[in-house]
Every structure is written in structure tokens, then in C-alpha cells.
């Protein structure tokens, strides 16, 4: 392709993220890169860029902020060539994502103390699937993993977790449908101690009747956890569905208001042509994005990195002929 000729890739490729962003890269971001094939930087270019960024799911506010920062940089660095402006855009996009990842805490896994990961988010966003992927991820690093079926609302949710547990050979602590989530979490915490689990992944129901209900339920779960491990849950992971775009972001914000989130996973990145949602998430939630889901398979999870993410929006195997 012509457009990669001018653009310099700096990061090592991240194959899963590149695969996940294939649709985005082939669609809107290809058009964005092509804007800079013009002979000079004009007001038209900024206007077209604004429209494309909004189309890519960055949202209006994030797009305007990004464009302000880009204009400032172009002035400051006296940039005249469109190719250099495109490099400046790349730098500003990375900076936007880094604003959120900067808050990332180092995770400390101690032998003998279960590291509890509470997974929250709206129904259908990909919580249970992400739990299976994380179980595999931690297993691969030699950690002893256990799952808790804290989504007691639907029988199917419990069965789904059990199926993953069997496949991954990981114990699943579950009660009958309709049971008190606090009770199953209590059993999960005890089992984690008894069986020396390093990682305890706790599934939850994605009900969002009212913010008050959700807060109360999660407060109770937290209290039960802290009876066993004072610092639990060490990770509160909010799963956001990339395919729901700005609507998904609005719902995610409600969750973030009700619960203290430490990490974000963006699921179903492979299912959208608008991977720009990551920028809106980074800016509006300010919580570090830690993982990206790129498919339904248990291995389709990648660690999030701002540089490899931005480069994957513009590069991929098919462009590197
Ligand atoms: N393509 C794709 N599908 C996913 C991904 N993550 C989850 N899904 C699918 O999304 C649907 C809902 O996922 P689930 O984990 O049950 O969501 P939950 O209700 O939040 O627990 C399922 O059909 C999953 O297979 C992903 O990263 N990519
Ligand atoms: Mg589920």
C-alpha cells in the first residue's frame, strides 16, 4: 500500500492486536492515513480528519481534544509537510492513551494470598469469556487459578463458566441459580485458601437496574472478600464491548461511578471497524486499559499497550508488501 511508505512504524508488531484491528485499519484508519497524501496541510484536511475520527468512535469531545493538541504541535514544531503532520497525529494519539495507562498499578502476586479479580460490566459485554481468557493467561504464567460463578442470576451463566472450567481444568465454585452472590463469593474465598489458589476470578451479573442496587450488591461482595483478604479485590476489571461504541461507553461510565474500577478490558475488538473507542475510553474513564479481546477463542486476549495499539491502527501484514 502507498500509505505506509511515508509513515514510520516504531513498535514491534503485536499480532493479536493487529488481527483485532484489521477491520478498523482497512476502513476508517486507511482513509485517515490517506488524508495526509495531500500536498499541503489545509483547513480541509483538519475538517476531514475530524469527521473520520468521530466516525471511528472517538466521540466528539475526544476528537476535538485530539485535534487541538495536533494543531498545537503542528504550530509549535513548525510542521509544514503532511507526512510530518501524520507523525504528529500518531504522537498525540499515543499520548492520549498513555494518560490512562499511566495510572496503572503494578500487580503484586504473592504465593499463599489469593489475588482476587472481580469482573464487572453490562450483560453481554464479554465478562465470562474474558474470565476464561484471563484464567488461561494466568495459567500460562504458572499460577494456580480458580473461578467463582458470582453471576447467580441466570442458570446459563453458571453453566457457561463451568464449561470453561472443565475445558481449562480449573475448579469452579458455584451455587444454584438465584443464590446470594455474597454466599458463593464467601465459598470461593475459602476454597481459594484451602486449595492454594493464586488467582481467583469472580464473575458477576451485569444487571444495572439502578446504580444503588449495583453499588449495594458489589459492596456486599467486597466486604465478604475482605474478611479473608484485606486488600481484596486487588483488581476490579470493567469489561466494555467495543462493538457498542459510544452507547457502551455511557453504560461503562455508570459502572465506574458505582464501583471503583482498577482496570479495563475492551472485548470484541475484532467485531468492529471503529477501534477508536479505546481513545474515548482512555479519556473519559481515565482508568488504565489493561487487556483487549480479539476473538471468541480462549487465547484471543492481548495486553494493551498504547504504542502497539496506535501502530496497529495504521499497520498490519497486508499493508507491508
Ligand atoms: N468476536 C468476539 N466475541 C466475543 C469476544 N468476547 C466475548 N465474545 C462473545 O460475546 C458473547 C457474550 O459474551 P459473554 O462472555 O457471555 O458476556 P457476559 O454476559 O458479559 O458474560 C459471547 O457469544 C462471546 O463468545 C471477543 O473478544 N470477540
Ligand atoms: Mg456472563
Short mmCIF file of C-alpha atoms and ligand atoms in Angstrom, two decimals:
data_model
loop_
_atom_site.label_atom_id
_atom_site.label_comp_id
_atom_site.label_asym_id
_atom_site.label_seq_id
_atom_site.Cartn_x
_atom_site.Cartn_y
_atom_site.Cartn_z
CA UNK A 1 0.00 0.00 0.00
CA UNK A 2 1.09 3.52 -0.67
CA UNK A 3 0.31 4.99 2.69
CA UNK A 4 2.77 3.02 4.76
CA UNK A 5 5.62 4.43 2.67
CA UNK A 6 5.56 7.76 4.47
CA UNK A 7 4.64 6.52 7.87
CA UNK A 8 7.25 5.06 10.13
CA UNK A 9 6.41 2.16 12.34
CA UNK A 10 8.39 2.05 15.55
CA UNK A 11 6.90 -0.61 17.78
CA UNK A 12 7.33 -4.33 17.40
CA UNK A 13 4.12 -5.70 15.89
CA UNK A 14 1.56 -7.19 18.32
CA UNK A 15 -0.05 -9.90 16.14
CA UNK A 16 -3.27 -10.30 18.15
CA UNK A 17 -3.97 -6.58 18.30
CA UNK A 18 -3.15 -6.24 14.62
CA UNK A 19 -5.58 -9.04 13.80
CA UNK A 20 -8.19 -7.49 16.09
CA UNK A 21 -7.87 -4.12 14.43
CA UNK A 22 -8.00 -5.45 10.88
CA UNK A 23 -11.45 -4.04 10.16
CA UNK A 24 -10.62 -0.67 11.65
CA UNK A 25 -7.32 -0.49 9.82
CA UNK A 26 -8.82 -1.40 6.47
CA UNK A 27 -11.65 1.06 6.91
CA UNK A 28 -11.50 4.39 8.64
CA UNK A 29 -7.83 4.46 9.53
CA UNK A 30 -6.84 3.80 5.96
CA UNK A 31 -8.87 6.87 4.99
CA UNK A 32 -7.19 8.82 7.78
CA UNK A 33 -3.73 7.86 6.58
CA UNK A 34 -4.71 8.78 3.03
CA UNK A 35 -5.69 12.31 4.09
CA UNK A 36 -2.01 13.03 4.55
CA UNK A 37 -1.19 12.14 0.97
CA UNK A 38 -2.21 15.69 0.07
CA UNK A 39 0.46 18.17 -0.89
CA UNK A 40 -0.15 20.61 1.94
CA UNK A 41 -1.76 20.97 5.34
CA UNK A 42 -5.02 22.82 4.84
CA UNK A 43 -8.12 23.58 6.88
CA UNK A 44 -9.92 20.98 4.74
CA UNK A 45 -7.56 18.33 5.99
CA UNK A 46 -8.46 19.10 9.62
CA UNK A 47 -12.15 19.06 8.80
CA UNK A 48 -11.95 15.71 7.04
CA UNK A 49 -9.85 14.33 9.86
CA UNK A 50 -12.43 15.47 12.40
CA UNK A 51 -15.23 13.70 10.55
CA UNK A 52 -13.25 10.46 10.24
CA UNK A 53 -12.18 10.40 13.88
CA UNK A 54 -15.78 10.84 15.00
CA UNK A 55 -16.78 8.03 12.64
CA UNK A 56 -14.07 5.85 14.19
CA UNK A 57 -15.90 6.12 17.54
CA UNK A 58 -13.60 8.55 19.30
CA UNK A 59 -16.62 10.67 20.12
CA UNK A 60 -16.92 14.40 19.60
CA UNK A 61 -15.10 15.61 22.72
CA UNK A 62 -12.14 13.27 22.39
CA UNK A 63 -11.85 14.12 18.69
CA UNK A 64 -11.85 17.86 19.38
CA UNK A 65 -9.26 17.50 22.10
CA UNK A 66 -7.04 15.39 19.88
CA UNK A 67 -7.33 17.92 17.06
CA UNK A 68 -6.49 20.83 19.39
CA UNK A 69 -3.41 19.00 20.57
CA UNK A 70 -2.46 18.20 16.99
CA UNK A 71 -2.81 21.84 15.86
CA UNK A 72 -0.71 22.99 18.82
CA UNK A 73 2.03 20.54 17.98
CA UNK A 74 1.99 21.48 14.31
CA UNK A 75 2.38 25.17 15.27
CA UNK A 76 4.97 24.54 17.94
CA UNK A 77 7.13 22.33 15.75
CA UNK A 78 6.51 24.48 12.65
CA UNK A 79 5.38 21.43 10.73
CA UNK A 80 4.73 22.10 7.03
CA UNK A 81 4.66 18.65 5.43
CA UNK A 82 1.53 16.47 5.64
CA UNK A 83 3.72 13.42 6.32
CA UNK A 84 5.15 15.13 9.38
CA UNK A 85 1.66 16.12 10.47
CA UNK A 86 0.71 12.48 10.34
CA UNK A 87 3.63 11.59 12.61
CA UNK A 88 2.41 14.32 14.95
CA UNK A 89 -1.07 12.76 14.94
CA UNK A 90 0.45 9.40 15.86
CA UNK A 91 2.34 11.01 18.76
CA UNK A 92 -0.79 12.73 20.07
CA UNK A 93 -2.84 9.53 19.79
CA UNK A 94 -0.27 7.63 21.83
CA UNK A 95 -0.18 10.44 24.41
CA UNK A 96 -3.96 10.24 24.80
CA UNK A 97 -3.84 6.53 25.57
CA UNK A 98 -0.83 6.94 27.85
CA UNK A 99 -2.74 9.41 30.01
CA UNK A 100 -4.83 6.49 31.21
CA UNK A 101 -2.18 3.76 31.30
CA UNK A 102 -0.02 5.97 33.48
CA UNK A 103 -2.39 5.25 36.40
CA UNK A 104 -1.74 1.54 36.09
CA UNK A 105 -0.67 -0.05 39.35
CA UNK A 106 1.97 -2.75 39.42
CA UNK A 107 0.31 -6.04 40.23
CA UNK A 108 1.80 -7.99 43.08
CA UNK A 109 1.06 -11.71 43.08
CA UNK A 110 2.02 -13.30 46.39
CA UNK A 111 2.17 -17.02 46.96
CA UNK A 112 -0.39 -18.04 49.56
CA UNK A 113 -2.56 -14.92 49.21
CA UNK A 114 -5.27 -15.21 46.56
CA UNK A 115 -5.17 -12.34 44.08
CA UNK A 116 -8.86 -11.62 43.59
CA UNK A 117 -10.12 -10.25 40.28
CA UNK A 118 -13.71 -9.02 40.34
CA UNK A 119 -15.08 -8.79 36.81
CA UNK A 120 -17.94 -6.34 36.22
CA UNK A 121 -19.81 -4.87 33.29
CA UNK A 122 -23.09 -4.80 31.41
CA UNK A 123 -24.70 -8.10 30.41
CA UNK A 124 -23.33 -9.49 27.15
CA UNK A 125 -20.19 -7.36 27.03
CA UNK A 126 -17.92 -10.40 27.32
CA UNK A 127 -17.27 -10.83 31.06
CA UNK A 128 -17.44 -14.61 31.24
CA UNK A 129 -15.39 -15.07 28.08
CA UNK A 130 -12.78 -12.60 29.36
CA UNK A 131 -12.62 -14.56 32.63
CA UNK A 132 -11.83 -17.74 30.67
CA UNK A 133 -9.14 -15.88 28.72
CA UNK A 134 -7.62 -14.47 31.91
CA UNK A 135 -7.69 -17.91 33.52
CA UNK A 136 -5.65 -19.20 30.59
CA UNK A 137 -3.37 -16.15 30.68
CA UNK A 138 -2.52 -16.66 34.38
CA UNK A 139 -2.29 -20.44 33.99
CA UNK A 140 0.29 -19.93 31.27
CA UNK A 141 2.34 -17.96 33.76
CA UNK A 142 2.31 -20.84 36.18
CA UNK A 143 -0.38 -19.55 38.50
CA UNK A 144 -3.00 -21.65 40.19
CA UNK A 145 -6.39 -20.36 39.04
CA UNK A 146 -9.92 -20.74 40.39
CA UNK A 147 -13.27 -19.36 39.20
CA UNK A 148 -16.32 -18.17 41.12
CA UNK A 149 -19.77 -18.11 39.48
CA UNK A 150 -20.92 -14.87 41.08
CA UNK A 151 -23.47 -14.31 38.29
CA UNK A 152 -26.19 -16.31 40.00
CA UNK A 153 -28.94 -14.51 38.15
CA UNK A 154 -29.11 -16.81 35.13
CA UNK A 155 -28.59 -20.58 35.11
CA UNK A 156 -26.93 -20.34 31.71
CA UNK A 157 -24.29 -18.02 33.12
CA UNK A 158 -23.29 -20.58 35.74
CA UNK A 159 -23.18 -23.39 33.16
CA UNK A 160 -21.11 -21.27 30.79
CA UNK A 161 -18.47 -20.74 33.47
CA UNK A 162 -18.48 -24.44 34.35
CA UNK A 163 -17.87 -25.38 30.72
CA UNK A 164 -14.84 -23.08 30.61
CA UNK A 165 -13.65 -24.52 33.92
CA UNK A 166 -13.77 -28.05 32.52
CA UNK A 167 -12.02 -27.05 29.34
CA UNK A 168 -9.24 -25.27 31.18
CA UNK A 169 -9.15 -27.79 34.04
CA UNK A 170 -9.78 -25.06 36.56
CA UNK A 171 -12.08 -25.51 39.60
CA UNK A 172 -15.34 -23.53 39.52
CA UNK A 173 -17.12 -22.63 42.74
CA UNK A 174 -20.85 -22.31 42.01
CA UNK A 175 -24.22 -22.32 43.76
CA UNK A 176 -27.67 -22.85 42.33
CA UNK A 177 -29.29 -20.14 40.20
CA UNK A 178 -30.88 -17.43 42.31
CA UNK A 179 -28.44 -17.88 45.20
CA UNK A 180 -26.93 -14.93 47.04
CA UNK A 181 -23.76 -13.83 45.20
CA UNK A 182 -22.22 -12.95 48.55
CA UNK A 183 -22.56 -16.57 49.68
CA UNK A 184 -20.90 -18.03 46.61
CA UNK A 185 -18.09 -15.49 46.87
CA UNK A 186 -17.66 -16.48 50.53
CA UNK A 187 -17.26 -20.13 49.50
CA UNK A 188 -14.94 -19.12 46.69
CA UNK A 189 -12.65 -17.25 49.07
CA UNK A 190 -12.48 -20.20 51.42
CA UNK A 191 -11.84 -22.64 48.60
CA UNK A 192 -9.09 -20.38 47.30
CA UNK A 193 -7.30 -20.66 50.63
CA UNK A 194 -7.92 -24.37 51.03
CA UNK A 195 -6.66 -25.20 47.56
CA UNK A 196 -3.85 -22.66 47.38
CA UNK A 197 -5.24 -20.61 44.51
CA UNK A 198 -3.03 -17.73 43.38
CA UNK A 199 -5.74 -16.16 41.24
CA UNK A 200 -9.45 -16.07 42.00
CA UNK A 201 -11.59 -14.79 39.12
CA UNK A 202 -15.08 -13.72 40.17
CA UNK A 203 -17.86 -13.44 37.59
CA UNK A 204 -20.79 -11.11 38.32
CA UNK A 205 -24.23 -10.41 36.88
CA UNK A 206 -24.39 -7.43 34.59
CA UNK A 207 -27.62 -6.09 35.95
CA UNK A 208 -27.86 -2.37 36.10
CA UNK A 209 -31.39 -1.79 37.40
CA UNK A 210 -30.33 1.12 39.46
CA UNK A 211 -26.94 2.39 40.42
CA UNK A 212 -27.93 1.96 44.06
CA UNK A 213 -28.66 -1.79 43.70
CA UNK A 214 -25.46 -2.42 41.88
CA UNK A 215 -23.44 -0.50 44.44
CA UNK A 216 -25.06 -2.35 47.33
CA UNK A 217 -24.50 -5.76 45.77
CA UNK A 218 -20.87 -5.08 44.94
CA UNK A 219 -20.27 -3.52 48.35
CA UNK A 220 -21.50 -6.72 49.95
CA UNK A 221 -19.26 -8.86 47.74
CA UNK A 222 -16.30 -6.66 48.59
CA UNK A 223 -16.99 -6.98 52.32
CA UNK A 224 -17.15 -10.77 52.08
CA UNK A 225 -13.83 -10.83 50.21
CA UNK A 226 -12.14 -8.55 52.72
CA UNK A 227 -12.97 -10.88 55.57
CA UNK A 228 -10.43 -13.23 54.01
CA UNK A 229 -8.01 -10.91 52.24
CA UNK A 230 -7.83 -7.32 53.47
CA UNK A 231 -6.76 -5.87 50.11
CA UNK A 232 -9.25 -7.85 48.01
CA UNK A 233 -10.37 -7.42 45.32
CA UNK A 234 -6.90 -6.47 44.12
CA UNK A 235 -8.26 -5.96 40.63
CA UNK A 236 -11.73 -4.71 39.60
CA UNK A 237 -11.94 -5.25 35.88
CA UNK A 238 -14.60 -3.49 33.84
CA UNK A 239 -15.36 -5.22 30.53
CA UNK A 240 -16.51 -2.95 27.70
CA UNK A 241 -17.89 -4.23 24.39
CA UNK A 242 -16.09 -2.42 21.55
CA UNK A 243 -18.97 -3.04 19.14
CA UNK A 244 -21.41 -0.94 21.17
CA UNK A 245 -19.38 2.21 20.64
CA UNK A 246 -20.40 5.39 22.38
CA UNK A 247 -23.50 3.74 23.94
CA UNK A 248 -21.30 1.16 25.59
CA UNK A 249 -19.18 3.95 26.95
CA UNK A 250 -22.18 5.65 28.55
CA UNK A 251 -23.09 2.42 30.34
CA UNK A 252 -19.50 1.77 31.35
CA UNK A 253 -19.42 5.21 32.94
CA UNK A 254 -22.40 4.27 35.11
CA UNK A 255 -20.49 1.23 36.32
CA UNK A 256 -17.40 3.28 37.00
CA UNK A 257 -19.49 5.67 39.09
CA UNK A 258 -20.89 2.80 41.16
CA UNK A 259 -17.72 0.76 41.65
CA UNK A 260 -14.08 1.63 41.96
CA UNK A 261 -12.61 0.20 38.77
CA UNK A 262 -8.87 -0.53 38.57
CA UNK A 263 -8.59 -1.93 35.04
CA UNK A 264 -10.49 -2.06 31.77
CA UNK A 265 -10.74 -4.83 29.18
CA UNK A 266 -12.07 -3.93 25.74
CA UNK A 267 -13.77 -7.04 24.35
CA UNK A 268 -14.79 -7.82 20.75
CA UNK A 269 -12.30 -5.51 19.13
CA UNK A 270 -12.32 -7.94 16.19
CA UNK A 271 -16.01 -7.25 15.66
CA UNK A 272 -15.82 -3.55 14.95
CA UNK A 273 -14.45 -1.27 12.25
CA UNK A 274 -14.31 1.55 14.78
CA UNK A 275 -11.41 0.77 17.09
CA UNK A 276 -11.26 4.44 18.02
CA UNK A 277 -13.41 3.65 21.04
CA UNK A 278 -10.21 2.95 23.04
CA UNK A 279 -9.34 6.66 22.89
CA UNK A 280 -12.73 7.73 24.19
CA UNK A 281 -12.47 5.15 26.98
CA UNK A 282 -8.99 6.31 27.95
CA UNK A 283 -10.01 9.95 28.03
CA UNK A 284 -13.43 9.68 29.62
CA UNK A 285 -12.82 7.00 32.23
CA UNK A 286 -9.16 7.70 32.95
CA UNK A 287 -8.81 4.09 34.09
CA UNK A 288 -5.99 2.07 32.55
CA UNK A 289 -6.97 -0.20 29.68
CA UNK A 290 -5.13 -3.42 30.50
CA UNK A 291 -6.47 -6.03 28.08
CA UNK A 292 -8.04 -6.30 24.67
CA UNK A 293 -10.24 -9.17 23.50
CA UNK A 294 -9.75 -10.07 19.86
CA UNK A 295 -11.91 -13.13 19.31
CA UNK A 296 -14.06 -15.82 20.88
CA UNK A 297 -11.22 -18.29 21.45
CA UNK A 298 -9.64 -18.54 24.89
CA UNK A 299 -6.28 -17.34 23.56
CA UNK A 300 -7.75 -14.21 21.96
CA UNK A 301 -6.58 -11.79 24.64
CA UNK A 302 -3.73 -9.31 24.40
CA UNK A 303 -2.15 -6.97 26.89
CA UNK A 304 -2.85 -3.38 25.98
CA UNK A 305 -0.01 -1.10 25.02
CA UNK A 306 -0.59 2.42 23.61
CA UNK A 307 2.24 2.30 21.06
CA UNK A 308 1.43 -1.11 19.63
CA UNK A 309 -2.26 -0.19 19.57
CA UNK A 310 -1.77 3.01 17.60
CA UNK A 311 0.68 1.36 15.22
CA UNK A 312 -1.77 -1.48 14.63
CA UNK A 313 -4.35 1.10 13.52
CA UNK A 314 -2.08 2.05 10.64
CA UNK A 315 -0.01 -1.09 10.03
CA UNK A 316 -0.60 -4.78 9.55
CA UNK A 317 0.62 -7.64 7.43
CA UNK A 318 -1.50 -6.74 4.45
CA UNK A 319 -0.05 -3.22 4.30
CA UNK A 320 3.56 -4.27 4.46
CA UNK A 321 4.05 -5.58 0.98
N1 LIG B 1 -15.77 -11.86 18.44
C1 LIG B 1 -15.67 -11.81 19.77
N2 LIG B 1 -16.67 -12.27 20.53
C2 LIG B 1 -16.54 -12.21 21.87
C3 LIG B 1 -15.39 -11.66 22.49
N3 LIG B 1 -15.58 -11.71 23.84
C4 LIG B 1 -16.79 -12.28 24.03
N4 LIG B 1 -17.40 -12.57 22.85
C5 LIG B 1 -18.73 -13.16 22.63
O1 LIG B 1 -19.72 -12.29 23.16
C6 LIG B 1 -20.82 -13.02 23.68
C7 LIG B 1 -21.12 -12.61 25.12
O2 LIG B 1 -20.01 -12.94 25.93
P1 LIG B 1 -20.12 -13.32 27.46
O3 LIG B 1 -18.74 -13.59 27.94
O4 LIG B 1 -21.12 -14.39 27.67
O5 LIG B 1 -20.68 -11.95 28.07
P2 LIG B 1 -21.18 -11.63 29.56
O6 LIG B 1 -22.67 -11.65 29.53
O7 LIG B 1 -20.67 -10.25 29.86
O8 LIG B 1 -20.60 -12.65 30.47
C8 LIG B 1 -20.44 -14.49 23.54
O9 LIG B 1 -21.05 -15.01 22.39
C9 LIG B 1 -18.92 -14.46 23.37
O10 LIG B 1 -18.43 -15.54 22.63
C10 LIG B 1 -14.33 -11.16 21.64
O11 LIG B 1 -13.29 -10.63 22.08
N5 LIG B 1 -14.53 -11.26 20.30
MG1 LIG B 2 -21.55 -13.89 31.80
#
